[in-house]
Short mmCIF file of C-alpha atoms in Angstrom, two decimals:
data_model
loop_
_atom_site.label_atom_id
_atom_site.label_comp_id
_atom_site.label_asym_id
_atom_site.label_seq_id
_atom_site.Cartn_x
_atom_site.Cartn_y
_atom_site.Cartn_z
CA UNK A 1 0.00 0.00 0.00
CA UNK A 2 1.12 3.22 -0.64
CA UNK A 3 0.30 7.01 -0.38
CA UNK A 4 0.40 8.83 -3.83
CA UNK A 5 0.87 12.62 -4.37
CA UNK A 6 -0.33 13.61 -8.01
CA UNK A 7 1.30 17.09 -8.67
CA UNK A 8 -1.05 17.77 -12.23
CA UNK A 9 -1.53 21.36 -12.89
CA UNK A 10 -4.97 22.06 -13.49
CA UNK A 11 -5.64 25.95 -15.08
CA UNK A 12 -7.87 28.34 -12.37
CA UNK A 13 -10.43 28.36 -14.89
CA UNK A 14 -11.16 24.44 -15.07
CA UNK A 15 -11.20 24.95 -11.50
CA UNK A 16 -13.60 27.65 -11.52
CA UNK A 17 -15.76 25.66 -13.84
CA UNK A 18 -15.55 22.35 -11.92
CA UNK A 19 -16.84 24.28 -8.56
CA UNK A 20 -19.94 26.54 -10.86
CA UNK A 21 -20.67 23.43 -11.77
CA UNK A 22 -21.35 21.12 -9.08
CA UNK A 23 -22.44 24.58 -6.85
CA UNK A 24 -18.93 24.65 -4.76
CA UNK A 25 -19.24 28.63 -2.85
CA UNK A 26 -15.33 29.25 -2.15
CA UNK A 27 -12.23 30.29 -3.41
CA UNK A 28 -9.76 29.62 -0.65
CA UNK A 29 -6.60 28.14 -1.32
CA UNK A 30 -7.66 24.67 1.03
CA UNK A 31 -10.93 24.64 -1.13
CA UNK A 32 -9.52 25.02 -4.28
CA UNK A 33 -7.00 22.32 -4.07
CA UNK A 34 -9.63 19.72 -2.51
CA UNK A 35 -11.52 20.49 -5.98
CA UNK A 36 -8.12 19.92 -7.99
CA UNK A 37 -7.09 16.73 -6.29
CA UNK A 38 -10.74 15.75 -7.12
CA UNK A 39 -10.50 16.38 -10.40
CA UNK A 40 -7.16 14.62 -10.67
CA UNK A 41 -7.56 11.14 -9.10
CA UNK A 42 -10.58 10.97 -11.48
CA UNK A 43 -8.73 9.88 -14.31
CA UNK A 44 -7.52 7.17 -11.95
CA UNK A 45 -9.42 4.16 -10.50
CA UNK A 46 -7.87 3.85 -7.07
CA UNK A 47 -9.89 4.21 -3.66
CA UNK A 48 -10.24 7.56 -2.83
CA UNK A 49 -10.79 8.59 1.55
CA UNK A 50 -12.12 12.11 2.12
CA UNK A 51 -11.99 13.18 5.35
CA UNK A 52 -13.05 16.47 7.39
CA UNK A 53 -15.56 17.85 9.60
CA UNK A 54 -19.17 17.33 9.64
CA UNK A 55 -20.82 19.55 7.44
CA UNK A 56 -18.11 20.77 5.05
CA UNK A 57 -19.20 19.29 2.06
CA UNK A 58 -17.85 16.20 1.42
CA UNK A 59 -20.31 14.64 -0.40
CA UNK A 60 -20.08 17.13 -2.96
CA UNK A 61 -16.52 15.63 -3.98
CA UNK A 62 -17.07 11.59 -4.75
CA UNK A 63 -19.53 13.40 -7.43
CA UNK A 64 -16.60 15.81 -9.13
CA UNK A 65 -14.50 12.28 -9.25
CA UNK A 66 -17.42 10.29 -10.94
CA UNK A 67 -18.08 12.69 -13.32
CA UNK A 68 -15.45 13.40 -14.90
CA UNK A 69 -13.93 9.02 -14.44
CA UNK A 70 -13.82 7.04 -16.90
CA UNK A 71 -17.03 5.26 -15.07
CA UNK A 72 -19.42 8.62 -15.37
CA UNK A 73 -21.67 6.35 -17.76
CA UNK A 74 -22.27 3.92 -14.89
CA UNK A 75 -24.19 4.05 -11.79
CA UNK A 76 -23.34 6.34 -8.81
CA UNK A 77 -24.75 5.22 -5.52
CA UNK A 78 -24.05 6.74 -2.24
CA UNK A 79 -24.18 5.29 1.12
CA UNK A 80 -24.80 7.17 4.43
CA UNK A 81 -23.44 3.79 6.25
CA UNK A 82 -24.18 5.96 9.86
CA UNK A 83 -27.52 5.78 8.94
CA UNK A 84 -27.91 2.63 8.57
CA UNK A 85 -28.62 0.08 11.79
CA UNK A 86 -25.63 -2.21 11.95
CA UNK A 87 -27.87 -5.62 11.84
CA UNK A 88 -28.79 -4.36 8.33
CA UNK A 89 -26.17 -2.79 7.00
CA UNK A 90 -24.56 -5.80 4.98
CA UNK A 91 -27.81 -6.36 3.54
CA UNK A 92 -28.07 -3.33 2.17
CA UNK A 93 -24.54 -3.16 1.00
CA UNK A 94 -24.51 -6.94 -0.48
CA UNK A 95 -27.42 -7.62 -0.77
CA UNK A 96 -29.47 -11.22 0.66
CA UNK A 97 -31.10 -14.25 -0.20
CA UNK A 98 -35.00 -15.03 0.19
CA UNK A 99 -35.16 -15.84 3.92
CA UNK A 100 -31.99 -15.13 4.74
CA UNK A 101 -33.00 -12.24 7.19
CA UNK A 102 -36.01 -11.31 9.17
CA UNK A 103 -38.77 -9.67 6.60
CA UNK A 104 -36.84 -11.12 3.28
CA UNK A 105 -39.78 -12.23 1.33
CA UNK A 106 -37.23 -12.29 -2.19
CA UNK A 107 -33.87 -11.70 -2.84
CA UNK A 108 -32.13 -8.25 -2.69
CA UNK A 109 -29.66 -6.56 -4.73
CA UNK A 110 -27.52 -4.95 -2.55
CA UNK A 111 -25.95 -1.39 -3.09
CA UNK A 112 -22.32 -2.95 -4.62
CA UNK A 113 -24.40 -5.39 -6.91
CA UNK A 114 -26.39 -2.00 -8.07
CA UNK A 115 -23.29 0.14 -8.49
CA UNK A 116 -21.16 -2.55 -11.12
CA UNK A 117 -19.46 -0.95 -13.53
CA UNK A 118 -19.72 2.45 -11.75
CA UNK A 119 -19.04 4.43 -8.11
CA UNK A 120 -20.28 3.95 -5.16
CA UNK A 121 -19.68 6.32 -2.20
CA UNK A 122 -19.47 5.12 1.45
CA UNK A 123 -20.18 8.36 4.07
CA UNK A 124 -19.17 8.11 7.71
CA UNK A 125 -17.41 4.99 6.65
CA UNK A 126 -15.48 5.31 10.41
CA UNK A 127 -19.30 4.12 11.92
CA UNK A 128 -18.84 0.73 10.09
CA UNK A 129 -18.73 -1.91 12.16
CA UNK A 130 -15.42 -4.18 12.12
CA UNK A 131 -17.25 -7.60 10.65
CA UNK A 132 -18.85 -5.48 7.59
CA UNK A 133 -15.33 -4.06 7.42
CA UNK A 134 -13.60 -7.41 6.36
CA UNK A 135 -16.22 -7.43 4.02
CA UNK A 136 -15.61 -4.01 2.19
CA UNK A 137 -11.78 -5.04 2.15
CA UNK A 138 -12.49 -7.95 0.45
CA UNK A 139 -14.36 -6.30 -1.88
CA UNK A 140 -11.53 -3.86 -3.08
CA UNK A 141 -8.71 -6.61 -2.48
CA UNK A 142 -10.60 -9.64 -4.32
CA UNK A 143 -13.57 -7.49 -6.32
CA UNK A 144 -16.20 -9.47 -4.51
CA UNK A 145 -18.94 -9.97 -2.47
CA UNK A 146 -20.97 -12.46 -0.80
CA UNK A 147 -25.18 -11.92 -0.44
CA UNK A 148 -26.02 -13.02 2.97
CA UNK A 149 -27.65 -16.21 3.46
CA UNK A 150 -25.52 -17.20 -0.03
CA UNK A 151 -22.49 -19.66 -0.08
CA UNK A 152 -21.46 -17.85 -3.86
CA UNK A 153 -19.33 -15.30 -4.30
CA UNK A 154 -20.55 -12.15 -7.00
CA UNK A 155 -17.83 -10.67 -9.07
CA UNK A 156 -18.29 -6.84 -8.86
CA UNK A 157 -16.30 -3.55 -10.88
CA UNK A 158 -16.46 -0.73 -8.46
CA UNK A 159 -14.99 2.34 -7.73
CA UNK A 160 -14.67 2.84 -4.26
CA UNK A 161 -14.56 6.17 -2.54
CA UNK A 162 -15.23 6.98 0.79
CA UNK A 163 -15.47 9.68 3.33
CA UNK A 164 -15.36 10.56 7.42
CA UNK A 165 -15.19 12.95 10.00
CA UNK A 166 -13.25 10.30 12.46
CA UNK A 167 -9.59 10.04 12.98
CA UNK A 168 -8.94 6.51 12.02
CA UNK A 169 -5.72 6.81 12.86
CA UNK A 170 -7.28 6.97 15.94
CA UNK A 171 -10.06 4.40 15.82
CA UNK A 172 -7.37 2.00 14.28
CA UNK A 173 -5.30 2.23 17.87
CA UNK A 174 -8.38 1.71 19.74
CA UNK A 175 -9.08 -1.68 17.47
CA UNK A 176 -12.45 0.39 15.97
CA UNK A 177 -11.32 0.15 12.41
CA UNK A 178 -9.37 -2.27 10.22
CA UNK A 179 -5.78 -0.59 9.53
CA UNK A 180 -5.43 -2.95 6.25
CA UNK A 181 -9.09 -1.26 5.19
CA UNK A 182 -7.74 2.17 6.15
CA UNK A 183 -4.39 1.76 3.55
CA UNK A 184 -6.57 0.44 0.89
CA UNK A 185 -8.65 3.57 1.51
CA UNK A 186 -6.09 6.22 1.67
CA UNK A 187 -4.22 5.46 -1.29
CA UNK A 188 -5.50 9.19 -2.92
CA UNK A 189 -6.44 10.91 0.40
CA UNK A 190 -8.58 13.98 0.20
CA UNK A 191 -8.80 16.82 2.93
CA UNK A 192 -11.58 19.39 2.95
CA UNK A 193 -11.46 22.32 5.23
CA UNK A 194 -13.51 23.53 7.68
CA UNK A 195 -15.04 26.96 6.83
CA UNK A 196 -13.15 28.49 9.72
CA UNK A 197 -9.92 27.77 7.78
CA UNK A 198 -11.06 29.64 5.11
CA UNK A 199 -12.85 32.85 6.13
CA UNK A 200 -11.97 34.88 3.40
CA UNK A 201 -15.21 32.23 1.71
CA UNK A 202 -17.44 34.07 4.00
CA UNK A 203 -18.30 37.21 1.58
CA UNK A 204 -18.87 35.29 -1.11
CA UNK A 205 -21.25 32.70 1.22
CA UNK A 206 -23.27 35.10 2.27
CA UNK A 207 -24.00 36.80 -1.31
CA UNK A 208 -24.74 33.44 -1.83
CA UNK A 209 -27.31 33.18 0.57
CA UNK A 210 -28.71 36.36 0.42
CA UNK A 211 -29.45 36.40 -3.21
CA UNK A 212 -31.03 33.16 -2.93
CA UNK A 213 -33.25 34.30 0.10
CA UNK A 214 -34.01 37.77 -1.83
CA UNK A 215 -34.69 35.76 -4.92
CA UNK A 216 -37.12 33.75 -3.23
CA UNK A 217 -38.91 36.25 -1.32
CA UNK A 218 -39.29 38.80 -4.34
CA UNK A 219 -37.10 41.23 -2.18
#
């Protein structure tokens, strides 16, 4: 496993474009080269990790990489794996057999399964639990998963990205979180600031917010 730095030079205006276009409000130096590296590891098919604070915008980023991948013609699916109780959370991500769990009246397609041949996007991937884990690394190590309640193994092509707001440095010393999982992530990490770090993104935030507002009150 290794860490790879990717020193492209993008032009401002592609970068100007890029954040227009998928409604990025910021021009700080931190924001700006989030949206490069974004841009960048696109053209590549390796696991990407975003990480940063709650509410920052992460989710805006697995999108840039999709779209402009080699895979923007297949499906994107994203994930809030947080939200998602932890007895059901492999059946939503692999999928399950007719009877396999409590309420499975058919077989399910889980989210990797729906997502072949395209992205899919894992939020808060630091709430997974260490079992469904194993199961996401062998996914990206062996491109495979298992239904539950199934003995076969499903070949699948994704593109895994994923994001948190934990330190899994962190959760990795505490045992929380799988350090092989964690390298496999973090090949192409991905840091977006906080708005504090970037305060000169205020102005333009809140002509953002007030023309919206004035637009839709006819003020």
């Amino acid at each position: 496993y290794f860490s790879l730095t990717i020193l492209l030079y993008i032009p401002s205006m592609d970068i100007q474009q890029t954040k227009q276009r998928f409604g990025i409000i910021g021009n700080s130096k931190g924001l700006n080269r989030a949206v490069e590296i974004a841009v960048q590891v696109a053209s590549t098919d390796l696991s990407v990790l975003i990480t940063g604070e709650s509410g920052v915008g992460k989710e805006v980023f697995p999108k840039i990489i999709h779209n402009f991948s080699s895979r923007k013609h297949g499906k994107y699916i994203a994930v809030n794996c947080g939200a998602i109780p932890e007895g059901t959370i492999d059946s939503e991500l692999f999928g399950h057999e007719k009877g396999a769990v409590t309420g499975a009246s058919q077989k399910r397609i889980g989210r990797f399964e729906q997502a072949n041949g395209g992205t899919i996007f894992l939020d808060e991937i630091g709430d997974m639990a260490l079992p469904t884990q194993t199961k996401i690394l062998r996914a990206l190590q062996e491109g495979e998963i298992q239904r539950v309640g199934s003995e076969k193994t499903v070949k699948v092509d994704v593109r895994l990205i994923a994001a948190t707001n934990r330190d899994l440095n962190r959760a990795i010393a505490e045992g929380k979180f799988r350090s092989d999982l964690f390298y496999r992530l973090n090949v192409l990490p991905l840091s977006v600031p906080p708005l504090r770090e970037r305060k000169g993104d205020v102005p333009l935030l809140v002509m953002f917010f007030l023309q919206r507002f004035a637009k839709k009150l006819g003020k």
